[in-house]
Amino acid sequence: MATMDEIVSLAKRRGFVYPTSEIYGGLANAYDYGPVGAALLRNIRNLWWREFIDKRLDMVGLDSAIILHPQTWVASGHVESLTDPLTEDLVTHKRYRLDHLIEAHDKNLDVSAMTFPQMVQYAKDNNLKSPEGNELSEPKMFNLLFETSLGAVSGEKSVAYLRGETAQGIFSDFKNIVATNRVKLPFGVGQIGKSFRNEITLGQFVFRTMEFEQAEIEYFFDPEKTGWESLLDSWKADMEKFIVGTLGVKKDNVRWRRHTDTERSHYSKDTWDLDYNFPFGWKELWGVAYRTDYDLSAHQKHSGVDLSYVDGDGKKLIPHVIEPAVGVNRLFLMVLSDAFTKEEGSDRVVLRLSPAIAPYQVNVSPLLANKEALVEGARKVFESLVEKGFRVSWDDRGNIGKRYAAADEIGTPYCVVYDFESEEGKGVTVRSRDTGEQRRVNIDELTQMVASEKINF
Ligand code: ATP
């Protein structure tokens, strides 16, 4: 398995991820997605949308605002309880999450099952120190919501929050969605967008950042007509199918973990995490929770607006929900780690990404960049592939070997070279990323090959 250092270095070298604002010295744990990374992120996002919204008759999409009415976060409970246990190194003033320090202190301990007072007691009993070996401050619960203010005139500004999750926009739009779409229970609403949390400890690259992208679904149902256990099971199966089937991740690198009673939010009846085996250990990738009717009821109470649903038999109810919520950036880090492969006996790196998500499906090059006829012929191949809707890159730098190595490092399944024989109408050379095998094919064969999304000939 790749180390984080190898992944971070590849990400920087090939334009997947840059530290943000580097010319100003950077900003801790904030990242920009470069040209290739933006393409990979977009492919993951598009596939999620296609699988969970476009392909399903029981799902619709939404794009709600980032700054919602501040009451939203009071109703949802985030103002009160989107908190993490915080403690500070009394010498360096670095802040840490107490649960993370306890976990590092005793790897066999199930910290997720501990309450905040139990963690505080544990820290006292074990005379817990900071990773630098210094005394720690008295732990306290710290709210992660990002505050901002609305209004142009200082003194008249009011507090608002950048959304801490995308889900609340779905709940606050529930009434409009039901009124303006032909949706019938059970149905779901999905959306993808940025969320913000003032995380205490970050690190581990894009795994945990203050600004991140979420893809969340609220699946509404009548608990008297649809059993929540079977619904939860079917969502778990769909989530795993997306990771292993659609994104092509190794099955051995994912596992399910059920939340303990203490760890689970008070309103949730059951919560599961799909964990991925990241280079820094098994960590939550995607959570799915049965949240009962907690959210809609809370918004109904705080807004004073009736948020009930009336079914075909005239039955009025507040629907219950199952929520599968994932961070797109975590999916991104997962596919990078999963695909990273070092060729045996060399330093060569090949990113064995599924062709469905590879930033580019095919790279096109002229054999020689200074022969006009070859450049022109290669351009035509490039244009015809782009025209057919494929994701195509162009590379006429250096020698062919270097171009292949660059394409391998960003996971491009096929490299096409337009050469002198191509000029004679003998097709182009195509090389497969994973086997290095080369073939001569005409444009139609090439099109079929790329469209098939197979990696090898
Ligand atoms: P964690 O325990 O890792 O902080 P969480 O349980 O607070 O995550 P949820 O509130 O359930 O996370 O959010 C749903 C999903 O959003 C997570 O499974 C994760 O993929 C993603 N996510 C949450 N916080 C972050 C973050 N700070 N950076 C990147 N992704 C995040």
Short mmCIF file of C-alpha atoms and ligand atoms in Angstrom, two decimals:
data_model
loop_
_atom_site.label_atom_id
_atom_site.label_comp_id
_atom_site.label_asym_id
_atom_site.label_seq_id
_atom_site.Cartn_x
_atom_site.Cartn_y
_atom_site.Cartn_z
CA MET A 1 0.00 0.00 0.00
CA ALA A 2 1.12 3.55 -0.75
CA THR A 3 2.21 5.85 2.06
CA MET A 4 0.54 9.23 2.55
CA ASP A 5 3.81 10.93 1.60
CA GLU A 6 3.82 9.15 -1.75
CA ILE A 7 0.21 10.11 -2.41
CA VAL A 8 0.70 13.75 -1.40
CA SER A 9 3.81 14.00 -3.54
CA LEU A 10 2.13 12.49 -6.60
CA ALA A 11 -0.89 14.74 -6.06
CA LYS A 12 1.31 17.84 -6.09
CA ARG A 13 3.60 16.68 -8.92
CA ARG A 14 0.80 15.86 -11.31
CA GLY A 15 -1.67 18.62 -10.52
CA PHE A 16 -4.25 16.72 -8.47
CA VAL A 17 -4.01 18.75 -5.26
CA TYR A 18 -2.03 21.85 -4.25
CA PRO A 19 -1.73 23.40 -0.81
CA THR A 20 -3.95 26.47 -1.10
CA SER A 21 -2.52 30.02 -1.29
CA GLU A 22 1.02 28.67 -1.46
CA ILE A 23 2.46 32.01 -2.62
CA TYR A 24 1.33 33.50 0.71
CA GLY A 25 2.83 30.66 2.70
CA GLY A 26 -0.26 28.46 2.52
CA LEU A 27 -3.20 28.10 4.88
CA ALA A 28 -3.12 25.15 7.26
CA ASN A 29 -5.00 22.15 5.93
CA ALA A 30 -6.71 23.90 3.05
CA TYR A 31 -6.25 22.62 -0.46
CA ASP A 32 -6.93 23.47 -4.08
CA TYR A 33 -7.72 20.85 -6.69
CA GLY A 34 -5.50 21.30 -9.75
CA PRO A 35 -6.56 20.63 -13.34
CA VAL A 36 -6.29 16.84 -13.07
CA GLY A 37 -7.73 16.70 -9.54
CA ALA A 38 -10.69 18.87 -10.53
CA ALA A 39 -11.40 16.41 -13.37
CA LEU A 40 -11.22 13.41 -11.02
CA LEU A 41 -13.44 15.12 -8.46
CA ARG A 42 -15.97 16.01 -11.16
CA ASN A 43 -16.05 12.42 -12.45
CA ILE A 44 -16.72 11.06 -8.95
CA ARG A 45 -19.41 13.67 -8.36
CA ASN A 46 -21.06 13.01 -11.74
CA LEU A 47 -21.12 9.25 -11.16
CA TRP A 48 -22.68 9.71 -7.72
CA TRP A 49 -25.37 11.92 -9.27
CA ARG A 50 -25.95 9.49 -12.12
CA GLU A 51 -26.20 6.40 -9.91
CA PHE A 52 -28.24 7.89 -7.09
CA ILE A 53 -30.38 10.54 -8.81
CA ASP A 54 -30.56 10.08 -12.59
CA LYS A 55 -30.94 6.31 -12.64
CA ARG A 56 -33.56 6.10 -9.92
CA LEU A 57 -37.25 6.86 -10.19
CA ASP A 58 -37.47 7.38 -6.43
CA MET A 59 -34.85 10.15 -6.20
CA VAL A 60 -34.68 13.86 -7.06
CA GLY A 61 -31.80 16.34 -6.85
CA LEU A 62 -31.42 19.69 -5.08
CA ASP A 63 -28.92 22.55 -4.82
CA SER A 64 -29.71 24.59 -1.72
CA ALA A 65 -27.93 27.68 -0.37
CA ILE A 66 -24.75 27.56 1.71
CA ILE A 67 -25.97 30.26 4.10
CA LEU A 68 -29.39 29.21 5.29
CA HIS A 69 -31.60 31.01 7.78
CA PRO A 70 -29.69 30.85 11.09
CA GLN A 71 -32.72 29.28 12.81
CA THR A 72 -32.11 26.19 10.66
CA TRP A 73 -29.06 25.35 12.77
CA VAL A 74 -30.84 25.99 16.03
CA ALA A 75 -33.66 23.65 14.96
CA SER A 76 -31.30 20.96 13.69
CA GLY A 77 -29.41 20.94 16.98
CA HIS A 78 -26.08 21.94 15.44
CA VAL A 79 -25.77 25.19 17.44
CA GLU A 80 -26.21 23.12 20.57
CA SER A 81 -24.36 19.95 19.72
CA LEU A 82 -22.09 19.98 16.65
CA THR A 83 -19.25 19.76 19.10
CA ASP A 84 -15.98 17.93 19.61
CA PRO A 85 -13.97 17.55 22.85
CA LEU A 86 -11.16 20.12 22.72
CA THR A 87 -7.99 20.37 24.77
CA GLU A 88 -4.92 22.55 24.37
CA ASP A 89 -1.20 21.99 24.91
CA LEU A 90 -0.45 24.56 27.66
CA VAL A 91 3.03 25.27 26.25
CA THR A 92 2.65 25.23 22.46
CA HIS A 93 -1.06 26.19 22.51
CA LYS A 94 -1.73 23.61 19.82
CA ARG A 95 -5.27 22.30 20.01
CA TYR A 96 -6.17 18.64 20.01
CA ARG A 97 -9.28 16.50 20.01
CA LEU A 98 -9.32 14.66 23.30
CA ASP A 99 -10.83 11.54 21.73
CA HIS A 100 -7.94 11.40 19.25
CA LEU A 101 -5.36 11.72 22.04
CA ILE A 102 -7.01 8.92 23.99
CA GLU A 103 -7.14 6.76 20.88
CA ALA A 104 -3.41 7.34 20.31
CA HIS A 105 -2.70 6.56 23.97
CA ASP A 106 -4.49 3.19 23.91
CA LYS A 107 -5.23 1.76 20.50
CA ASN A 108 -7.29 -1.08 22.00
CA LEU A 109 -9.75 1.26 23.68
CA ASP A 110 -13.09 1.91 21.98
CA VAL A 111 -13.16 5.70 22.37
CA SER A 112 -16.35 5.95 20.33
CA ALA A 113 -18.17 4.29 23.24
CA MET A 114 -17.00 6.90 25.77
CA THR A 115 -19.03 9.88 26.93
CA PHE A 116 -17.36 13.28 27.34
CA PRO A 117 -17.14 12.98 31.19
CA GLN A 118 -15.60 9.51 30.77
CA MET A 119 -12.97 10.93 28.41
CA VAL A 120 -12.15 13.71 30.86
CA GLN A 121 -11.83 11.15 33.66
CA TYR A 122 -9.63 8.92 31.51
CA ALA A 123 -7.33 11.86 30.72
CA LYS A 124 -7.00 12.59 34.47
CA ASP A 125 -6.49 8.97 35.52
CA ASN A 126 -3.83 8.39 32.89
CA ASN A 127 -2.17 11.78 33.30
CA LEU A 128 -2.57 12.29 29.55
CA LYS A 129 -0.07 14.67 27.94
CA SER A 130 0.03 16.36 24.55
CA PRO A 131 1.99 14.64 21.75
CA GLU A 132 4.83 17.07 22.62
CA GLY A 133 4.76 15.79 26.19
CA ASN A 134 3.28 18.93 27.78
CA GLU A 135 0.39 19.45 30.20
CA LEU A 136 -3.07 19.80 28.69
CA SER A 137 -5.79 22.32 29.45
CA GLU A 138 -9.14 21.33 30.99
CA PRO A 139 -11.09 19.75 28.07
CA LYS A 140 -14.23 21.46 26.86
CA MET A 141 -16.79 20.86 24.15
CA PHE A 142 -16.12 23.06 21.12
CA ASN A 143 -18.71 24.02 18.48
CA LEU A 144 -17.66 23.39 14.90
CA LEU A 145 -20.15 25.63 13.11
CA PHE A 146 -18.51 28.38 11.04
CA GLU A 147 -19.93 31.72 12.06
CA THR A 148 -20.23 34.57 9.63
CA SER A 149 -22.27 37.76 9.62
CA LEU A 150 -24.91 39.16 7.36
CA GLY A 151 -25.44 42.83 6.61
CA ALA A 152 -23.26 45.63 5.25
CA VAL A 153 -23.39 48.04 8.19
CA SER A 154 -21.28 47.11 11.20
CA GLY A 155 -23.38 47.19 14.33
CA GLU A 156 -26.38 45.97 12.39
CA LYS A 157 -24.83 42.70 11.38
CA SER A 158 -26.46 39.47 12.39
CA VAL A 159 -24.91 36.09 12.97
CA ALA A 160 -25.31 33.43 10.32
CA TYR A 161 -23.54 30.14 9.68
CA LEU A 162 -21.88 28.55 6.69
CA ARG A 163 -23.70 25.24 6.49
CA GLY A 164 -22.20 22.46 8.59
CA GLU A 165 -23.84 19.84 6.36
CA THR A 166 -25.85 19.91 3.15
CA ALA A 167 -28.67 17.83 4.64
CA GLN A 168 -30.49 20.69 6.39
CA GLY A 169 -31.25 22.40 3.06
CA ILE A 170 -33.11 19.23 2.07
CA PHE A 171 -35.26 19.33 5.19
CA SER A 172 -36.05 23.03 4.89
CA ASP A 173 -37.07 22.55 1.24
CA PHE A 174 -39.12 19.42 1.93
CA LYS A 175 -42.49 21.19 1.65
CA ASN A 176 -41.56 22.82 -1.67
CA ILE A 177 -40.19 19.60 -3.11
CA VAL A 178 -43.37 17.68 -2.25
CA ALA A 179 -45.57 20.46 -3.63
CA THR A 180 -43.77 20.88 -6.94
CA ASN A 181 -42.68 17.36 -7.90
CA ARG A 182 -44.46 14.09 -8.45
CA VAL A 183 -42.80 12.42 -5.50
CA LYS A 184 -44.48 9.69 -3.48
CA LEU A 185 -43.20 8.02 -0.33
CA PRO A 186 -40.78 6.38 -0.22
CA PHE A 187 -38.57 8.85 -2.07
CA GLY A 188 -35.24 10.54 -1.58
CA VAL A 189 -33.60 13.91 -2.19
CA GLY A 190 -29.88 14.16 -2.87
CA GLN A 191 -27.50 17.05 -3.14
CA ILE A 192 -23.81 17.72 -3.49
CA GLY A 193 -22.12 20.85 -2.22
CA LYS A 194 -19.63 22.51 0.07
CA SER A 195 -19.95 22.23 3.84
CA PHE A 196 -17.85 23.93 6.49
CA ARG A 197 -16.68 22.87 9.95
CA ASN A 198 -14.19 24.51 12.24
CA GLU A 199 -12.46 21.18 12.85
CA ILE A 200 -10.10 21.14 15.84
CA THR A 201 -7.54 18.79 14.40
CA LEU A 202 -7.04 18.33 10.75
CA GLY A 203 -4.08 16.75 9.02
CA GLN A 204 -4.14 13.63 6.89
CA PHE A 205 -4.32 15.64 3.71
CA VAL A 206 -7.85 16.07 2.27
CA PHE A 207 -9.41 13.49 4.63
CA ARG A 208 -10.51 16.15 7.12
CA THR A 209 -10.59 19.79 6.09
CA MET A 210 -12.53 22.84 7.23
CA GLU A 211 -14.13 23.28 3.84
CA PHE A 212 -15.24 20.08 2.14
CA GLU A 213 -17.77 18.74 -0.27
CA GLN A 214 -20.59 16.48 0.82
CA ALA A 215 -22.92 14.25 -1.16
CA GLU A 216 -25.95 13.60 1.02
CA ILE A 217 -29.27 11.84 0.62
CA GLU A 218 -32.36 12.06 2.77
CA TYR A 219 -34.60 9.10 1.98
CA PHE A 220 -38.13 9.73 3.28
CA PHE A 221 -40.51 6.90 4.14
CA ASP A 222 -43.56 5.88 6.16
CA PRO A 223 -42.27 3.54 8.88
CA GLU A 224 -45.63 1.76 9.02
CA LYS A 225 -45.40 0.83 5.35
CA THR A 226 -41.66 0.39 4.82
CA GLY A 227 -39.55 -1.39 7.41
CA TRP A 228 -36.51 0.69 8.35
CA GLU A 229 -34.24 -2.32 8.85
CA SER A 230 -34.67 -3.57 5.29
CA LEU A 231 -34.40 -0.04 3.91
CA LEU A 232 -31.17 0.52 5.82
CA ASP A 233 -29.84 -2.79 4.49
CA SER A 234 -30.69 -1.89 0.93
CA TRP A 235 -28.95 1.52 1.28
CA LYS A 236 -25.89 -0.18 2.72
CA ALA A 237 -25.83 -2.52 -0.27
CA ASP A 238 -26.18 0.42 -2.71
CA MET A 239 -23.38 2.34 -1.01
CA GLU A 240 -21.01 -0.61 -1.15
CA LYS A 241 -21.97 -1.29 -4.76
CA PHE A 242 -21.06 2.31 -5.64
CA ILE A 243 -17.63 2.03 -4.00
CA VAL A 244 -16.67 -1.42 -5.22
CA GLY A 245 -18.66 -1.65 -8.45
CA THR A 246 -18.88 1.90 -9.82
CA LEU A 247 -15.64 3.38 -8.45
CA GLY A 248 -13.77 0.07 -8.77
CA VAL A 249 -12.27 0.03 -5.27
CA LYS A 250 -10.87 -3.24 -3.82
CA LYS A 251 -13.53 -4.97 -1.73
CA ASP A 252 -10.97 -5.97 0.91
CA ASN A 253 -10.32 -2.30 1.62
CA VAL A 254 -13.84 -1.56 2.85
CA ARG A 255 -15.70 -2.77 5.92
CA TRP A 256 -18.87 -1.94 7.83
CA ARG A 257 -18.86 -0.71 11.41
CA ARG A 258 -21.95 -0.20 13.54
CA HIS A 259 -22.02 2.82 15.86
CA THR A 260 -22.11 2.07 19.55
CA ASP A 261 -25.02 3.35 21.63
CA THR A 262 -22.94 6.20 23.12
CA GLU A 263 -21.49 7.23 19.81
CA ARG A 264 -24.83 7.39 17.99
CA SER A 265 -26.73 10.69 17.98
CA HIS A 266 -29.63 10.57 20.45
CA TYR A 267 -32.28 10.77 17.70
CA SER A 268 -30.76 8.01 15.58
CA LYS A 269 -32.01 4.45 15.98
CA ASP A 270 -29.14 2.87 14.06
CA THR A 271 -26.00 4.19 12.37
CA TRP A 272 -23.36 2.43 10.30
CA ASP A 273 -20.10 3.64 8.84
CA LEU A 274 -18.56 2.26 5.70
CA ASP A 275 -14.87 2.47 6.60
CA TYR A 276 -12.00 2.51 4.13
CA ASN A 277 -8.51 1.21 4.82
CA PHE A 278 -6.65 4.50 4.31
CA PRO A 279 -2.82 4.57 4.54
CA PHE A 280 -3.34 5.95 8.09
CA GLY A 281 -5.77 3.19 9.10
CA TRP A 282 -9.45 2.25 8.86
CA LYS A 283 -11.48 5.46 8.90
CA GLU A 284 -15.03 6.56 8.22
CA LEU A 285 -15.71 7.10 4.58
CA TRP A 286 -19.49 7.11 4.37
CA GLY A 287 -22.08 7.09 7.12
CA VAL A 288 -25.69 5.93 6.95
CA ALA A 289 -28.12 6.69 9.75
CA TYR A 290 -31.77 6.06 10.49
CA ARG A 291 -32.75 9.49 11.87
CA THR A 292 -36.45 8.80 12.51
CA ASP A 293 -38.66 11.90 12.05
CA TYR A 294 -36.33 13.98 14.20
CA ASP A 295 -35.29 16.59 11.62
CA LEU A 296 -38.62 17.34 9.97
CA SER A 297 -40.34 17.45 13.37
CA ALA A 298 -37.71 19.84 14.71
CA HIS A 299 -38.07 22.16 11.70
CA GLN A 300 -41.85 22.02 11.96
CA LYS A 301 -41.63 23.01 15.62
CA HIS A 302 -39.15 25.87 15.10
CA SER A 303 -40.68 27.28 11.90
CA GLY A 304 -44.31 26.82 12.89
CA VAL A 305 -44.95 25.49 9.37
CA ASP A 306 -46.77 22.17 8.84
CA LEU A 307 -44.21 19.82 7.28
CA SER A 308 -46.38 16.73 7.23
CA TYR A 309 -47.02 14.64 4.16
CA VAL A 310 -50.42 13.36 3.09
CA ASP A 311 -50.36 10.00 1.32
CA GLY A 312 -52.76 8.64 -1.31
CA ASP A 313 -55.09 7.27 1.42
CA GLY A 314 -55.33 10.66 3.10
CA LYS A 315 -53.01 9.58 5.92
CA LYS A 316 -51.06 12.51 7.37
CA LEU A 317 -47.57 11.87 8.74
CA ILE A 318 -44.11 13.26 9.30
CA PRO A 319 -41.95 10.96 7.20
CA HIS A 320 -38.95 9.19 8.72
CA VAL A 321 -35.55 9.33 7.02
CA ILE A 322 -32.50 7.26 6.26
CA GLU A 323 -29.45 9.41 5.54
CA PRO A 324 -26.43 8.18 3.56
CA ALA A 325 -23.82 11.00 3.81
CA VAL A 326 -20.36 10.97 2.27
CA GLY A 327 -17.52 13.43 1.73
CA VAL A 328 -16.59 13.68 -1.96
CA ASN A 329 -13.02 14.57 -0.93
CA ARG A 330 -12.82 11.36 1.08
CA LEU A 331 -13.95 9.40 -1.98
CA PHE A 332 -11.21 11.23 -3.89
CA LEU A 333 -8.51 10.31 -1.36
CA MET A 334 -9.83 6.75 -1.29
CA VAL A 335 -9.57 6.24 -5.07
CA LEU A 336 -6.07 7.77 -5.11
CA SER A 337 -4.87 5.41 -2.34
CA ASP A 338 -6.61 2.42 -3.85
CA ALA A 339 -5.24 2.97 -7.35
CA PHE A 340 -1.67 3.92 -6.41
CA THR A 341 0.65 1.15 -7.64
CA LYS A 342 4.42 1.01 -7.71
CA GLU A 343 5.76 -1.11 -10.55
CA GLU A 344 7.85 -3.91 -9.15
CA GLY A 345 11.59 -3.27 -9.24
CA SER A 346 11.27 0.37 -10.35
CA ASP A 347 10.16 3.77 -9.11
CA ARG A 348 7.47 3.93 -11.74
CA VAL A 349 4.04 4.81 -10.43
CA VAL A 350 0.84 3.73 -12.17
CA LEU A 351 -2.50 5.00 -10.97
CA ARG A 352 -4.79 2.08 -11.72
CA LEU A 353 -7.99 4.11 -11.63
CA SER A 354 -11.17 2.69 -13.05
CA PRO A 355 -11.63 4.14 -16.58
CA ALA A 356 -15.00 5.43 -15.39
CA ILE A 357 -13.31 7.97 -13.09
CA ALA A 358 -9.87 8.49 -14.65
CA PRO A 359 -9.39 12.23 -15.27
CA TYR A 360 -8.82 11.42 -18.94
CA GLN A 361 -9.90 8.28 -20.77
CA VAL A 362 -7.29 8.64 -23.47
CA ASN A 363 -4.21 10.73 -24.27
CA VAL A 364 -3.36 11.69 -27.85
CA SER A 365 0.16 12.55 -29.07
CA PRO A 366 1.87 13.15 -32.39
CA LEU A 367 4.99 10.94 -32.65
CA LEU A 368 7.09 14.05 -33.29
CA ALA A 369 6.01 17.50 -32.19
CA ASN A 370 7.99 19.24 -34.94
CA LYS A 371 6.40 17.43 -37.91
CA GLU A 372 3.43 19.51 -38.92
CA ALA A 373 1.59 16.70 -40.71
CA LEU A 374 1.80 14.46 -37.62
CA VAL A 375 0.62 17.23 -35.31
CA GLU A 376 -2.27 17.98 -37.62
CA GLY A 377 -3.26 14.30 -37.94
CA ALA A 378 -3.07 13.83 -34.15
CA ARG A 379 -5.20 16.94 -33.66
CA LYS A 380 -7.89 15.43 -35.84
CA VAL A 381 -7.87 12.24 -33.75
CA PHE A 382 -8.07 14.39 -30.59
CA GLU A 383 -10.98 16.39 -31.97
CA SER A 384 -12.90 13.35 -33.16
CA LEU A 385 -12.61 11.71 -29.72
CA VAL A 386 -13.65 14.90 -27.90
CA GLU A 387 -16.54 15.23 -30.33
CA LYS A 388 -17.73 11.75 -29.29
CA GLY A 389 -17.88 12.93 -25.69
CA PHE A 390 -14.70 11.30 -24.36
CA ARG A 391 -12.34 12.93 -21.87
CA VAL A 392 -9.14 13.39 -23.85
CA SER A 393 -5.76 14.93 -23.05
CA TRP A 394 -3.06 16.13 -25.43
CA ASP A 395 0.66 15.71 -24.89
CA ASP A 396 3.42 16.61 -27.34
CA ARG A 397 6.24 17.18 -24.87
CA GLY A 398 9.52 15.25 -24.61
CA ASN A 399 9.80 11.69 -25.79
CA ILE A 400 7.10 9.04 -25.97
CA GLY A 401 8.41 7.21 -22.89
CA LYS A 402 8.02 10.33 -20.75
CA ARG A 403 4.53 10.91 -22.07
CA TYR A 404 3.53 7.34 -21.20
CA ALA A 405 4.95 7.74 -17.70
CA ALA A 406 3.05 11.02 -17.18
CA ALA A 407 -0.20 9.44 -18.42
CA ASP A 408 0.32 6.40 -16.15
CA GLU A 409 0.76 8.66 -13.14
CA ILE A 410 -2.60 10.34 -13.68
CA GLY A 411 -4.29 7.02 -14.49
CA THR A 412 -5.07 7.51 -18.19
CA PRO A 413 -6.09 4.03 -19.47
CA TYR A 414 -5.02 4.52 -23.11
CA CYS A 415 -2.31 6.47 -24.92
CA VAL A 416 -2.64 7.02 -28.65
CA VAL A 417 0.23 7.97 -30.93
CA TYR A 418 -0.22 9.32 -34.44
CA ASP A 419 2.89 8.37 -36.47
CA PHE A 420 4.17 8.08 -40.05
CA GLU A 421 2.15 4.92 -40.68
CA SER A 422 -0.97 6.79 -39.54
CA GLU A 423 -0.24 9.21 -42.40
CA GLU A 424 -0.50 6.23 -44.75
CA GLY A 425 -3.97 5.43 -43.46
CA LYS A 426 -2.82 2.58 -41.20
CA GLY A 427 -4.55 3.77 -38.04
CA VAL A 428 -2.85 4.79 -34.81
CA THR A 429 -0.84 3.04 -32.11
CA VAL A 430 -2.67 2.56 -28.84
CA ARG A 431 -0.99 1.52 -25.60
CA SER A 432 -2.71 0.09 -22.55
CA ARG A 433 -1.82 1.62 -19.16
CA ASP A 434 -1.86 -1.58 -17.14
CA THR A 435 -0.08 -3.99 -19.45
CA GLY A 436 2.03 -1.62 -21.57
CA GLU A 437 0.86 -3.67 -24.57
CA GLN A 438 0.59 -1.79 -27.87
CA ARG A 439 -1.63 -2.29 -30.90
CA ARG A 440 -2.44 -0.64 -34.21
CA VAL A 441 -6.10 0.23 -34.51
CA ASN A 442 -8.24 2.36 -36.77
CA ILE A 443 -10.38 5.18 -35.37
CA ASP A 444 -13.52 3.07 -35.11
CA GLU A 445 -11.75 0.37 -33.14
CA LEU A 446 -10.19 3.04 -30.94
CA THR A 447 -13.60 4.56 -30.27
CA GLN A 448 -15.04 1.19 -29.28
CA MET A 449 -12.07 0.46 -27.06
CA VAL A 450 -12.37 3.73 -25.13
CA ALA A 451 -16.15 3.49 -24.93
CA SER A 452 -15.97 -0.06 -23.52
CA GLU A 453 -14.27 1.34 -20.38
CA LYS A 454 -12.14 -1.82 -20.28
CA ILE A 455 -8.58 -1.30 -19.17
CA ASN A 456 -6.88 -3.97 -21.25
CA PHE A 457 -7.20 -5.02 -24.88
P1 ATP B 1 -15.90 12.41 11.40
O1 ATP B 1 -16.27 11.47 12.50
O2 ATP B 1 -14.83 11.85 10.48
O3 ATP B 1 -15.63 13.81 11.84
P2 ATP B 1 -18.66 12.82 11.02
O4 ATP B 1 -19.21 11.56 11.58
O5 ATP B 1 -18.69 14.06 11.80
O6 ATP B 1 -17.19 12.54 10.47
P3 ATP B 1 -20.86 13.31 9.31
O7 ATP B 1 -21.36 14.48 10.03
O8 ATP B 1 -21.58 12.02 9.43
O9 ATP B 1 -19.31 13.08 9.62
O10 ATP B 1 -20.67 13.71 7.78
C1 ATP B 1 -20.90 12.81 6.71
C2 ATP B 1 -19.67 12.59 5.86
O11 ATP B 1 -19.08 13.83 5.50
C3 ATP B 1 -18.55 11.82 6.55
O12 ATP B 1 -18.76 10.43 6.43
C4 ATP B 1 -17.34 12.26 5.78
O13 ATP B 1 -17.20 11.50 4.59
C5 ATP B 1 -17.66 13.68 5.40
N1 ATP B 1 -17.00 14.65 6.28
C6 ATP B 1 -17.40 15.06 7.51
N2 ATP B 1 -16.54 15.97 8.02
C7 ATP B 1 -15.57 16.15 7.09
C8 ATP B 1 -14.41 16.98 7.01
N3 ATP B 1 -14.08 17.83 7.98
N4 ATP B 1 -13.63 16.90 5.89
C9 ATP B 1 -13.97 16.06 4.88
N5 ATP B 1 -15.06 15.27 4.90
C10 ATP B 1 -15.86 15.30 5.97
#
